[in-house]
Coordinates of C-alpha atoms in Angstrom, one line a residue:
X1 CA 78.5 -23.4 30.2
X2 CA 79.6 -24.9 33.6
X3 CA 80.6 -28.6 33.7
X4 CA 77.9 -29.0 36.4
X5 CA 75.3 -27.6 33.3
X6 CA 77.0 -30.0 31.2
X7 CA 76.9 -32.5 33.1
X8 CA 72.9 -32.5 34.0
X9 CA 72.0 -32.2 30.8
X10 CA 74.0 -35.1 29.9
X11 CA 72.2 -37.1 32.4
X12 CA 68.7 -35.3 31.8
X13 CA 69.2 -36.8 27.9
X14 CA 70.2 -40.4 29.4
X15 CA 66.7 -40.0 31.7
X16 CA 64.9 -39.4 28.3
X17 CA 66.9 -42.0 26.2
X18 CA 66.9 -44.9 29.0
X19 CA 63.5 -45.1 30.7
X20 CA 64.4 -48.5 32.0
X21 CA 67.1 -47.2 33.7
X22 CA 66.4 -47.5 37.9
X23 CA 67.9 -45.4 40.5
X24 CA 70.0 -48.0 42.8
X25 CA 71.9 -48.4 39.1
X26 CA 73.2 -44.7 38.9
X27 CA 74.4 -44.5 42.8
X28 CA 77.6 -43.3 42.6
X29 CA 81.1 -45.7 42.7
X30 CA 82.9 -45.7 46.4
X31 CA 85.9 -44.7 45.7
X32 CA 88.9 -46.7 45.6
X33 CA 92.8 -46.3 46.3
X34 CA 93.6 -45.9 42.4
X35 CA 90.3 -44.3 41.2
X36 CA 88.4 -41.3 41.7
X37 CA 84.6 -40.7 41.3
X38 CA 83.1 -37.9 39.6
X39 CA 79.4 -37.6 41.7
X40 CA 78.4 -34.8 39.3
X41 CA 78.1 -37.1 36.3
X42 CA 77.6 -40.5 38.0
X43 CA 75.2 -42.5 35.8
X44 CA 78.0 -42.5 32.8
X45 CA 80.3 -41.6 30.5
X46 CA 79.0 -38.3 28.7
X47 CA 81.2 -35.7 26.0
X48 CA 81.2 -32.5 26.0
X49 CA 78.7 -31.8 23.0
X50 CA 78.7 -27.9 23.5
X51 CA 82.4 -27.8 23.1
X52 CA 83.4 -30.2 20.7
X53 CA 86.1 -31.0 23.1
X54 CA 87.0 -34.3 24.7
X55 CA 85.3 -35.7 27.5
X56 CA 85.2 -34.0 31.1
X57 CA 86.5 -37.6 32.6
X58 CA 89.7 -37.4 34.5
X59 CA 91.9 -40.4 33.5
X60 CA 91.0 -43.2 36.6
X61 CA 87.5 -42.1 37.5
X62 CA 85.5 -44.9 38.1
X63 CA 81.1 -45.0 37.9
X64 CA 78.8 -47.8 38.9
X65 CA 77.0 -49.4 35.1
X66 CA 74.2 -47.8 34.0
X67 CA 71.2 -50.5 33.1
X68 CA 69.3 -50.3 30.1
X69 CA 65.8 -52.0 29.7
X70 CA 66.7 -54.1 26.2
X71 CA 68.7 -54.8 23.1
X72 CA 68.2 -52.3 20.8
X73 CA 70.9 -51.6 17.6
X74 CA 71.2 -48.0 16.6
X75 CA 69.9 -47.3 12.9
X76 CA 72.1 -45.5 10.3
X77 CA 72.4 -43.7 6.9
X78 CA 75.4 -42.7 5.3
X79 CA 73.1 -39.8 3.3
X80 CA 75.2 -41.0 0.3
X81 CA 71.9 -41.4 -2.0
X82 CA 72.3 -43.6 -5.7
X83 CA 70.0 -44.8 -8.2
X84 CA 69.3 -47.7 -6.1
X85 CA 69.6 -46.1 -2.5
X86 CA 72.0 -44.9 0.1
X87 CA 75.7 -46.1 -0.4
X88 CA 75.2 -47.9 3.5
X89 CA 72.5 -47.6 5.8
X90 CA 70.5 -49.6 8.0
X91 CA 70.5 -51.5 11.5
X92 CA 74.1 -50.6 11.4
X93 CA 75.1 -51.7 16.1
X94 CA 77.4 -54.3 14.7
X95 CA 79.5 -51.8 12.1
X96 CA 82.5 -51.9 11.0
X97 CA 84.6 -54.8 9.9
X98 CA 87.2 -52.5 11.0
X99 CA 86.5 -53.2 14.4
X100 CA 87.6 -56.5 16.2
X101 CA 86.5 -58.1 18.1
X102 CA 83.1 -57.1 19.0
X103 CA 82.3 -59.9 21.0
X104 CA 84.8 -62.8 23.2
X105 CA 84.0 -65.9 25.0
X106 CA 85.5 -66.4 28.2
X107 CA 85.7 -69.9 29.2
X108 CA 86.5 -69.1 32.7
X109 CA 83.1 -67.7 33.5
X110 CA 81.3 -69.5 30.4
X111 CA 80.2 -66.4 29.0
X112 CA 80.7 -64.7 25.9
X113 CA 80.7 -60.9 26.2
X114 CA 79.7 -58.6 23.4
X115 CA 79.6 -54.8 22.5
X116 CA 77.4 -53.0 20.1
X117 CA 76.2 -49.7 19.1
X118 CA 72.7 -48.9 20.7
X119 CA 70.4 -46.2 19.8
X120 CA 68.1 -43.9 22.6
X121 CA 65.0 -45.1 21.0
X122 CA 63.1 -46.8 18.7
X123 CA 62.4 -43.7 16.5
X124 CA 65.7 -41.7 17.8
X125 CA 69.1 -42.4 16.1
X126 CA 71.4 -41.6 19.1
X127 CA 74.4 -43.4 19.6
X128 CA 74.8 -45.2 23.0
X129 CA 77.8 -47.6 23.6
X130 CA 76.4 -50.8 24.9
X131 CA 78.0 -54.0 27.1
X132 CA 76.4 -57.3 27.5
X133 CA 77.1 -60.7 27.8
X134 CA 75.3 -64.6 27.1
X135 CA 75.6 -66.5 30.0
X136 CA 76.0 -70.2 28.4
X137 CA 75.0 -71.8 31.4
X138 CA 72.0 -70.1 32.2
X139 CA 71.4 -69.5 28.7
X140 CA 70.2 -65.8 29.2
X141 CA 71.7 -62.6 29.0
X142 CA 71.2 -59.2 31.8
X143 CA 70.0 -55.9 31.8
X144 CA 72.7 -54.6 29.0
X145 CA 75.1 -51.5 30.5
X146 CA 74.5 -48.4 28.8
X147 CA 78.6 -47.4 28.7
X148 CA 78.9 -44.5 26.6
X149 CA 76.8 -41.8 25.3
X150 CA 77.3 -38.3 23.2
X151 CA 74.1 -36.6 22.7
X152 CA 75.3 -35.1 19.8
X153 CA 76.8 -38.5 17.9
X154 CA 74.3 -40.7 15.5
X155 CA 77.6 -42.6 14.1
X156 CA 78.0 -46.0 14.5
X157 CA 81.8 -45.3 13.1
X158 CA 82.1 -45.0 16.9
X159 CA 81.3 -48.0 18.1
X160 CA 83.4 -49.8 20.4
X161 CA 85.8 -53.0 20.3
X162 CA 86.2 -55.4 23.4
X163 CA 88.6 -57.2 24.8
X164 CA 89.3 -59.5 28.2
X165 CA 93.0 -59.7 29.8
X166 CA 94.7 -62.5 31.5
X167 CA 92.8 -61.2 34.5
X168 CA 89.4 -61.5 33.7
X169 CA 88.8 -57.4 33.0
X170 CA 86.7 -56.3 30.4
X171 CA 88.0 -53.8 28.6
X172 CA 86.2 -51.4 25.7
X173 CA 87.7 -49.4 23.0
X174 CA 85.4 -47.5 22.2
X175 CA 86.4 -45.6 18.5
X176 CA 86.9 -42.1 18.0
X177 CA 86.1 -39.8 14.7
X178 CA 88.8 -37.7 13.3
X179 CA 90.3 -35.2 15.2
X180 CA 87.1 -34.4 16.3
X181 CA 85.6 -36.7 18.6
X182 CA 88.6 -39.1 20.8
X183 CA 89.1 -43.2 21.4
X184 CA 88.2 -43.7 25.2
X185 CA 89.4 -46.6 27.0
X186 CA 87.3 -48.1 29.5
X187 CA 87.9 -51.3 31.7
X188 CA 85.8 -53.1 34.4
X189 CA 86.7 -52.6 38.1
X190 CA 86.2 -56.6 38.2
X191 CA 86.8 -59.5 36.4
X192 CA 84.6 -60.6 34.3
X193 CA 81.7 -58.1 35.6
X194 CA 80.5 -55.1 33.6
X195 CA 78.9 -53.7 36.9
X196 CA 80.9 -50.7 36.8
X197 CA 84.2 -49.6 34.9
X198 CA 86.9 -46.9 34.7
X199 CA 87.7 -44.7 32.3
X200 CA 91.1 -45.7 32.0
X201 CA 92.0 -42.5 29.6
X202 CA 91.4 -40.6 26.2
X203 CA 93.7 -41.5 22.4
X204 CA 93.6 -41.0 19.0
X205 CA 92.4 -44.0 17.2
X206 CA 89.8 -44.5 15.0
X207 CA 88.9 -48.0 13.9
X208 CA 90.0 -49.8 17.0
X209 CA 91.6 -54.0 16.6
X210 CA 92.9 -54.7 20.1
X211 CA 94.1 -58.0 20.9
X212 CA 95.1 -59.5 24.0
X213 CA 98.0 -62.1 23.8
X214 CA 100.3 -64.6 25.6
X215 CA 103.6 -65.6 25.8
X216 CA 105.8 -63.3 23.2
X217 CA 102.5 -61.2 22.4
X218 CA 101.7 -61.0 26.4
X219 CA 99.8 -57.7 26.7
X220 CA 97.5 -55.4 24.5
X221 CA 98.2 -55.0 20.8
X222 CA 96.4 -52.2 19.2
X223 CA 95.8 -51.4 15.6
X224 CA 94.0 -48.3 14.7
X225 CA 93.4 -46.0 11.9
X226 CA 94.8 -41.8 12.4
X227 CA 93.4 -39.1 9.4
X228 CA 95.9 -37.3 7.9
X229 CA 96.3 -34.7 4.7
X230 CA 92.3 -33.7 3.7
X231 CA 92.2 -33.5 -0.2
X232 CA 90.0 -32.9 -2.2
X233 CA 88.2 -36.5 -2.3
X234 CA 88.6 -36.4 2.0
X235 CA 91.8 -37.2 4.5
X236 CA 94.2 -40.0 4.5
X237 CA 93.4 -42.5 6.8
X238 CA 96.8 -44.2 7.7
X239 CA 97.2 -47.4 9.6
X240 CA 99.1 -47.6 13.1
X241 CA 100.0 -49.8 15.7
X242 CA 100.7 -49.8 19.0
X243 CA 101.5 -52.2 22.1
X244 CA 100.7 -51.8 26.1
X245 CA 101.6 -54.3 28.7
X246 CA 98.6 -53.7 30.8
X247 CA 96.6 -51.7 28.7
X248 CA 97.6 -48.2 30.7
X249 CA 100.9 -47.4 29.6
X250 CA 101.3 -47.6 25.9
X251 CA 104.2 -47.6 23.2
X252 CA 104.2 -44.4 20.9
X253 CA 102.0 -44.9 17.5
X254 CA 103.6 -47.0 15.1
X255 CA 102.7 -46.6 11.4
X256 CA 102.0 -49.3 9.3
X257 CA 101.1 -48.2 6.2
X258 CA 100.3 -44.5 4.5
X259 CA 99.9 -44.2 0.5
X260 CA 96.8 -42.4 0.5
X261 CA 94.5 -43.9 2.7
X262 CA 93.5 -47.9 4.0
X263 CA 90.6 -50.2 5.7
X264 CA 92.1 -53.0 7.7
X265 CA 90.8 -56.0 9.1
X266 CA 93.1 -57.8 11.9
X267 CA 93.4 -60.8 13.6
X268 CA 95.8 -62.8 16.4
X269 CA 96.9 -66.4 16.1
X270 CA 98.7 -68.0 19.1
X271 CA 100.5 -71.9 18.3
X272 CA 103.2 -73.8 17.3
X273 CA 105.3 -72.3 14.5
X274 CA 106.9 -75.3 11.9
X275 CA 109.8 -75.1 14.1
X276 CA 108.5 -76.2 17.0
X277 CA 108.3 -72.7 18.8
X278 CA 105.1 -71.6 20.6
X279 CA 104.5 -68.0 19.1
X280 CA 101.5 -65.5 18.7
X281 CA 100.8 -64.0 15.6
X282 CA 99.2 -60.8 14.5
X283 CA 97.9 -60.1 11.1
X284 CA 96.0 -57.6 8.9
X285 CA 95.2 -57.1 5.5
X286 CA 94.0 -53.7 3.7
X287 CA 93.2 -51.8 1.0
X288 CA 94.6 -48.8 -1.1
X289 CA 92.5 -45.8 -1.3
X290 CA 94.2 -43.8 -4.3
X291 CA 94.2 -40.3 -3.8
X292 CA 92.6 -40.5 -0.3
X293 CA 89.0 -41.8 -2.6
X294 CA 87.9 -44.2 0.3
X295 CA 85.1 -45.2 -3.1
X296 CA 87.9 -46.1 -5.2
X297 CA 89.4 -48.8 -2.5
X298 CA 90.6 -51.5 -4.2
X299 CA 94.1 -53.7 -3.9
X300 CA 94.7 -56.3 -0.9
X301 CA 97.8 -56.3 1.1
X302 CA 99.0 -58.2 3.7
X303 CA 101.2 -58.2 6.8
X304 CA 101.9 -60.0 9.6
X305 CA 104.4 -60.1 13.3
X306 CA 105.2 -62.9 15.4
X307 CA 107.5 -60.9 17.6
X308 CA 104.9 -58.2 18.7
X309 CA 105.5 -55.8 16.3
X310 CA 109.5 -56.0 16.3
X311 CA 109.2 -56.9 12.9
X312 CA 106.8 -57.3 10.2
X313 CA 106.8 -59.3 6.9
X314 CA 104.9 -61.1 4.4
X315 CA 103.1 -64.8 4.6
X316 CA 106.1 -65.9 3.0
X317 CA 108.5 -64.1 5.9
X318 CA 109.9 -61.5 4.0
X319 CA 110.3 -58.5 6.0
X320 CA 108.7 -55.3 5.4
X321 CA 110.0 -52.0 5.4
X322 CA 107.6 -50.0 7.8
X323 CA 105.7 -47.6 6.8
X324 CA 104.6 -48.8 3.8
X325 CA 104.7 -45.7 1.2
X326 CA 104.5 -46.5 -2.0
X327 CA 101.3 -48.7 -3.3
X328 CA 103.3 -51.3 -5.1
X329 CA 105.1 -52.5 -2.2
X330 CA 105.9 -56.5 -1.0
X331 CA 102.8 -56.5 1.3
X332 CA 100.9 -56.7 -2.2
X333 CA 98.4 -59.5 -2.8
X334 CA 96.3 -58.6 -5.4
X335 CA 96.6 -55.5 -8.1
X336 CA 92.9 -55.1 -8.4
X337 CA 93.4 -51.5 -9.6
X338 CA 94.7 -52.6 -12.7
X339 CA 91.5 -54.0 -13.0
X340 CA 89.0 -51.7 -12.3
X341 CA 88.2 -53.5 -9.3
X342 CA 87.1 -52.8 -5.2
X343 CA 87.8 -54.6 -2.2
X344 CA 85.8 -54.3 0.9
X345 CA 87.3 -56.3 4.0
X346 CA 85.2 -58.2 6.2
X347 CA 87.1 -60.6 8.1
X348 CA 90.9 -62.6 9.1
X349 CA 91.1 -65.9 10.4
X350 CA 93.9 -69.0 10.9
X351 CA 94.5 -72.7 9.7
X352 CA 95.2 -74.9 12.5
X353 CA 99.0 -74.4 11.4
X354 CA 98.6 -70.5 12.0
X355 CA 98.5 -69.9 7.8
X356 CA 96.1 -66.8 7.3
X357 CA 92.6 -66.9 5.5
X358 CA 91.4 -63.4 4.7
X359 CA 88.0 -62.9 3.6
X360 CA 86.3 -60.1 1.6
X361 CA 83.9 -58.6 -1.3
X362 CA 85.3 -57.8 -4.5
X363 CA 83.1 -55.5 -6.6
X364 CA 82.9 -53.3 -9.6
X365 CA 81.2 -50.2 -8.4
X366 CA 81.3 -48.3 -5.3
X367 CA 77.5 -47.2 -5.3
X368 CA 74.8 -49.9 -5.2
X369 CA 72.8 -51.3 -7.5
X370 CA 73.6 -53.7 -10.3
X371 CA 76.3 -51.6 -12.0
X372 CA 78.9 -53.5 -9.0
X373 CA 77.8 -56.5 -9.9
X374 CA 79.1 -59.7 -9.7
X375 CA 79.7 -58.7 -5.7
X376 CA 81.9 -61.8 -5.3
X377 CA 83.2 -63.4 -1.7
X378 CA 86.7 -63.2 -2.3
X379 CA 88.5 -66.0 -0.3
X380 CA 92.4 -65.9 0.1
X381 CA 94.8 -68.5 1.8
X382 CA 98.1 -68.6 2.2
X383 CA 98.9 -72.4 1.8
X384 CA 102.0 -74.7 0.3
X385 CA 104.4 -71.4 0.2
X386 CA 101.5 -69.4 -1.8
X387 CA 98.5 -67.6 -1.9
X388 CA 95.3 -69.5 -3.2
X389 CA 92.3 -67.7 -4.1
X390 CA 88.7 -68.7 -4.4
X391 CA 85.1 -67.6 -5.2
X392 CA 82.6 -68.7 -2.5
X393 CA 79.4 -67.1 -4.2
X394 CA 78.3 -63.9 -4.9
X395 CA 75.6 -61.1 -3.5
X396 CA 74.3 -57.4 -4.1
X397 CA 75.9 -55.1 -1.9
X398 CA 79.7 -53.6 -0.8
X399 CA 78.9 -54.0 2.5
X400 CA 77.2 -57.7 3.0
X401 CA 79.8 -58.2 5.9
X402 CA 80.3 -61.6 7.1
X403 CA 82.9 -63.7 9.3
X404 CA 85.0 -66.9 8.4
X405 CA 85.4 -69.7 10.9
X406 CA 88.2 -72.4 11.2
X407 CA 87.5 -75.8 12.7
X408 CA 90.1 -78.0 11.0
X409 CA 89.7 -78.8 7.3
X410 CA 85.8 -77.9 8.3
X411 CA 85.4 -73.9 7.3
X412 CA 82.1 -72.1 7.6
X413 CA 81.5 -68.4 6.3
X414 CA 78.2 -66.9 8.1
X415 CA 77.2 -64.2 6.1
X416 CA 73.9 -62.2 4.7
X417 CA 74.7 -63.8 1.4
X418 CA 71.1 -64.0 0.3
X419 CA 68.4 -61.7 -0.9
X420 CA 66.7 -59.8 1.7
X421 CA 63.3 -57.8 1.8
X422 CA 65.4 -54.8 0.7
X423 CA 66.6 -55.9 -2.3
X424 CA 69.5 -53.5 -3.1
X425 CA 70.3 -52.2 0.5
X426 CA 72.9 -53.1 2.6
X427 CA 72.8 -56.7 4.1
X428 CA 70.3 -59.5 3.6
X429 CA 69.4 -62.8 4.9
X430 CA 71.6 -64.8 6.6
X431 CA 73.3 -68.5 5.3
X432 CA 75.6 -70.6 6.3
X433 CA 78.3 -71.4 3.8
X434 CA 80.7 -75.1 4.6
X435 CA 84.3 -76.3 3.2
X436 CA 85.2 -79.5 3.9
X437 CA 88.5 -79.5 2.0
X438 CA 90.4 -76.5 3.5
X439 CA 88.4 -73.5 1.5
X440 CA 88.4 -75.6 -1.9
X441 CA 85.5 -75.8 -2.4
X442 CA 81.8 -74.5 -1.2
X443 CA 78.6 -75.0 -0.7
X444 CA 75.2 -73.6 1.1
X445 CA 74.6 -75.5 4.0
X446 CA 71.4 -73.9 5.1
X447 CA 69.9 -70.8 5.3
X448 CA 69.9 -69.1 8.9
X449 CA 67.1 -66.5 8.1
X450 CA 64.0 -66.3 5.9
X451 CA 61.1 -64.1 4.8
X452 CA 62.5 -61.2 7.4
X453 CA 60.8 -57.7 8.0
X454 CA 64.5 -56.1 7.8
X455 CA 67.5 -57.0 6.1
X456 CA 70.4 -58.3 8.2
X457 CA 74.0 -57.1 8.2
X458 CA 77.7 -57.1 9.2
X459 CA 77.5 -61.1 10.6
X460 CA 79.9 -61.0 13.6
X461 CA 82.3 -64.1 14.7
X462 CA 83.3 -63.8 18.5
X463 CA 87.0 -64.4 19.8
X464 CA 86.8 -68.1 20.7
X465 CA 83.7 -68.5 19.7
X466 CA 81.5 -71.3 21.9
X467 CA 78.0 -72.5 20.9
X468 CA 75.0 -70.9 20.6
X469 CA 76.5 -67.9 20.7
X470 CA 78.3 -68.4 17.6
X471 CA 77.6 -65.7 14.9
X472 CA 75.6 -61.9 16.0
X473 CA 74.3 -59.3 14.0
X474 CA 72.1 -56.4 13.8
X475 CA 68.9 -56.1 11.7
X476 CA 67.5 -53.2 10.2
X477 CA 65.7 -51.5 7.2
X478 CA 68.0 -49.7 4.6
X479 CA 65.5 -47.4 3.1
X480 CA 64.0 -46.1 5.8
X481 CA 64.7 -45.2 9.7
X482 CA 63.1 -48.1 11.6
X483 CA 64.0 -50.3 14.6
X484 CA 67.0 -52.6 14.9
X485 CA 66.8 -55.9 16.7
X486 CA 69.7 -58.6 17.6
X487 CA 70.2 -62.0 16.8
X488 CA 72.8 -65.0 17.6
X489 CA 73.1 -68.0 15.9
X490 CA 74.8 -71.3 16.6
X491 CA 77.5 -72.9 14.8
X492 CA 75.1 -75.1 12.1
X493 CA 72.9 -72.0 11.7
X494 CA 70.0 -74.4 12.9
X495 CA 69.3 -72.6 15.7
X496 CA 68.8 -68.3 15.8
X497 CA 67.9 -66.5 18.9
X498 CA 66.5 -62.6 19.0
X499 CA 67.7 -60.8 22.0
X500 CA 64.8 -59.1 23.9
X501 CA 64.4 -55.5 22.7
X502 CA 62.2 -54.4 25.8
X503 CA 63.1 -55.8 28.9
X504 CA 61.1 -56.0 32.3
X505 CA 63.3 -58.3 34.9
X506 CA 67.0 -58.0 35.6
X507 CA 67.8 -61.2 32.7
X508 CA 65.7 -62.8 30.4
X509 CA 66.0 -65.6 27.8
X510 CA 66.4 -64.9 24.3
X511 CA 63.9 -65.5 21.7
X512 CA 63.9 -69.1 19.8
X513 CA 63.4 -67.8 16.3
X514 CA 61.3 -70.6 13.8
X515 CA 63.9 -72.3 11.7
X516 CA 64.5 -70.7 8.3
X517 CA 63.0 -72.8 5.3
X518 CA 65.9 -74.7 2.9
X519 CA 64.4 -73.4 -0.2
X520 CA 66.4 -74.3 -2.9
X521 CA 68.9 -71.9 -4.2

């Protein structure tokens, strides 16, 4: 089929998909000194569906944003079916925990920008990469960018990270799939503007964690997931790394760890070291998949840089041998193997002295339904020289995903901890969980949500986080295909905003949701 084909069908689907789409959006780009524009295909980024092959976009092409007419989160199922329903599925925009950030706050502008898997249509399941931001000053949010669409993708395993560099530029990873389908790169032509971007070029990640940092971490640092060796239970999926200084010319992938397969969950820590030196810091913990079983995962490990990926070590600063090959290895936290355990990452945060806090769900099945059970919120800090672990609370599913946030010796975990109408699918309602003591202890401050249509899930924490827009997360109903809304909440969880699903202006105000009821627990 000719490109030309290709590429009116392409936008003949985005017609369909995004009715709120106006013509002064898809003019095409003028074309700039560095950047080319492709008027053939000049409302967005489309793939090659009849091919299978990587997108038609040569590396530097530039199109004006495409506008869509609301917020709306793409629903998903797995199609792994149990006793008690589908292994994950649901109002699944803000999936995975293995991609970070989704959202960051730039203080410059006052605005926190955020990316999330979209769907076509209420009843349609097509995946469409979405931009946005919250303007904290005006306290409303625009017409969202429609960045990314594959006619043929319904997998929200492709959803994008985000990023913004020194220079104000936004910049999208958005995830590929495989071999099969590639990790794009996209940044905006302007700073802090998602008016229209470039596709900067094409890689092989899956998984994306980019982080953007100063002084000895100046520049892009990637982490990323490549599949490897298919066996019988699936392929390996090996960790990488990888470092750019601007985000266009990159170091070669850099393997972290390969014994049969790992999740990750990252994060960056820029302060003062104990000696005195101002240093940035990038971390991650994972699991083990034995014998590439991605639902036997179990095991943390962790491992950390301070020199950009120079060299790696442990908490404690004993170095690593890179790649990791062999499960029992120094990186090694916990041996939950040995007892018949799981581990699901959800999120990696910092103490104010740069000591690392990892958070996940530790559980006893890999299906749903009560035979996991206790699904416990597995807290881990490295503190005094060694690794303290506690039990926040527990909940019902692998995949409750939720976020942990520092402020001093005041810790908060917002997280769909709590029942939901959907009793044994994926997410729940919303609480807000407080530390005063450093992680030693917690309780349930409040609930954020109650008495909801859909269950909530995968409770996101924004780089630098700024009040209201705090927390965000995707709603949705596990056992059935339905719509998927948005919501933000602000640091207390006293105040939850819906953002509007059907727009009719340019920006609108988000919805002041009715406080949740403090029933007790």
């Amino acid at each position: 089929m000719p490109r030309s084909h290709i590429n009116a069908l392409a936008l003949a689907f985005l017609a369909f998909a995004l009715p709120g789409v106006r013509a002064t959006d898809a003019a095409p780009a003028e074309k700039t000194p560095d950047a080319q524009t492709d008027t053939a295909n000049r409302a967005t980024f489309v793939y090659d569906s009849k091919k299978k092959t990587s997108p038609a976009i040569p590396a530097g092409t530039i199109r004006k944003s495409i506008r869509a007419d609301g917020y709306r989160g793409i629903w998903f199922t797995l199609g792994f079916k149990f006793e008690y329903g589908d292994k994950y599925s649901g109002g699944l925009g803000t999936y995975t925990a293995n991609h970070q950030p989704l959202a960051v706050y730039a203080p410059a502008v006052d605005k926190t920008f955020f990316t999330w898997g979209a769907t076509t249509a209420r009843d349609q399941r097509n995946l469409v990469i979405m931009v946005s931001y919250y303007d904290h000053q005006r306290k409303t949010v625009p017409r969202p960018v429609a960045l990314y669409a594959d006619p043929s993708v319904k997998d929200p395993h492709d959803n994008a990270s985000i990023q913004i560099d020194s220079d104000g530029h936004i910049w999208v990873f958005k995830s590929g799939r495989g071999r099969r389908r590639p990790g794009i790169v996209f940044r905006s032509t302007r700073p802090y503007d998602i008016g229209e971007f470039e596709c900067v070029e094409r890689q092989s990640f899956t998984y994306p964690q980019v982080w953007h940092g100063p002084d000895e971490g100046r520049g892009f640092f990637l982490l990323f997931s490549k599949y490897f060796r298919a066996t019988k239970n699936g392929p390996a999926r090996n960790l990488f790394w990888k470092t750019s200084p601007d985000g266009r010319t990159w170091s070669e992938d850099q393997p972290l760890a390969a014994f049969g397969g790992h999740y990750q969950t990252s994060g960056r820590w820029t302060g003062v070291d104990a000696d005195g030196k101002r240093v940035t810091k990038y971390a991650t913990f994972f699991n083990y998949h034995p014998e590439s079983h991605v639902d036997r995962r179990t095991n943390i490990y962790y491992a950390q840089t301070t020199d950009a990926g120079k060299t790696w070590t442990t908490a404690s600063g004993q170095p690593l041998e890179l790649p990791l090959t062999d499960p029992a290895n120094p990186a090694l936290l916990a041996d939950l193997k040995s007892q018949g355990k799981f581990m699901y990452t959800c999120d990696l945060n910092f103490d104010a002295s740069g000591n690392p806090i990892l958070l996940c769900i530790v559980s006893r099945a890999g299906e749903p339904g009560p035979r996991g059970d206790p699904r416990e919120w597995f807290l881990m800090h490295w503190t005094n020289g060694k690794w303290e672990t506690r039990i926040v609370t527990t909940s019902g599913h692998n995949y409750d995903m939720g976020s942990v946030y520092v402020d001093g010796n005041t810790w908060k975990i917002i997280a769909p901890t709590e029942p939901g109408p959907q009793r044994h699918g994926t997410g729940g309602e919303v609480a807000v969980w407080t530390s005063n003591d450093s992680g030693a202890s917690w309780k349930r401050e409040r609930k954020v949500t109650n008495s909801s249509e859909f269950n909530h899930s995968y409770v996101r924490r924004p780089e630098l986080a700024a009040d209201p827009f705090y927390a965000f997360w995707a709603d949705g109903d596990p056992s059935r295909l339905s719509e998927s809304r948005l919501y933000f909440t602000n640091s207390d969880g006293t105040k939850t905003w819906r953002l509007p699903y059907k727009m009719s202006g340019d920006e609108a105000r988000p919805e002041l949701l009715p406080a949740a009821s403090q029933a007790p627990r």
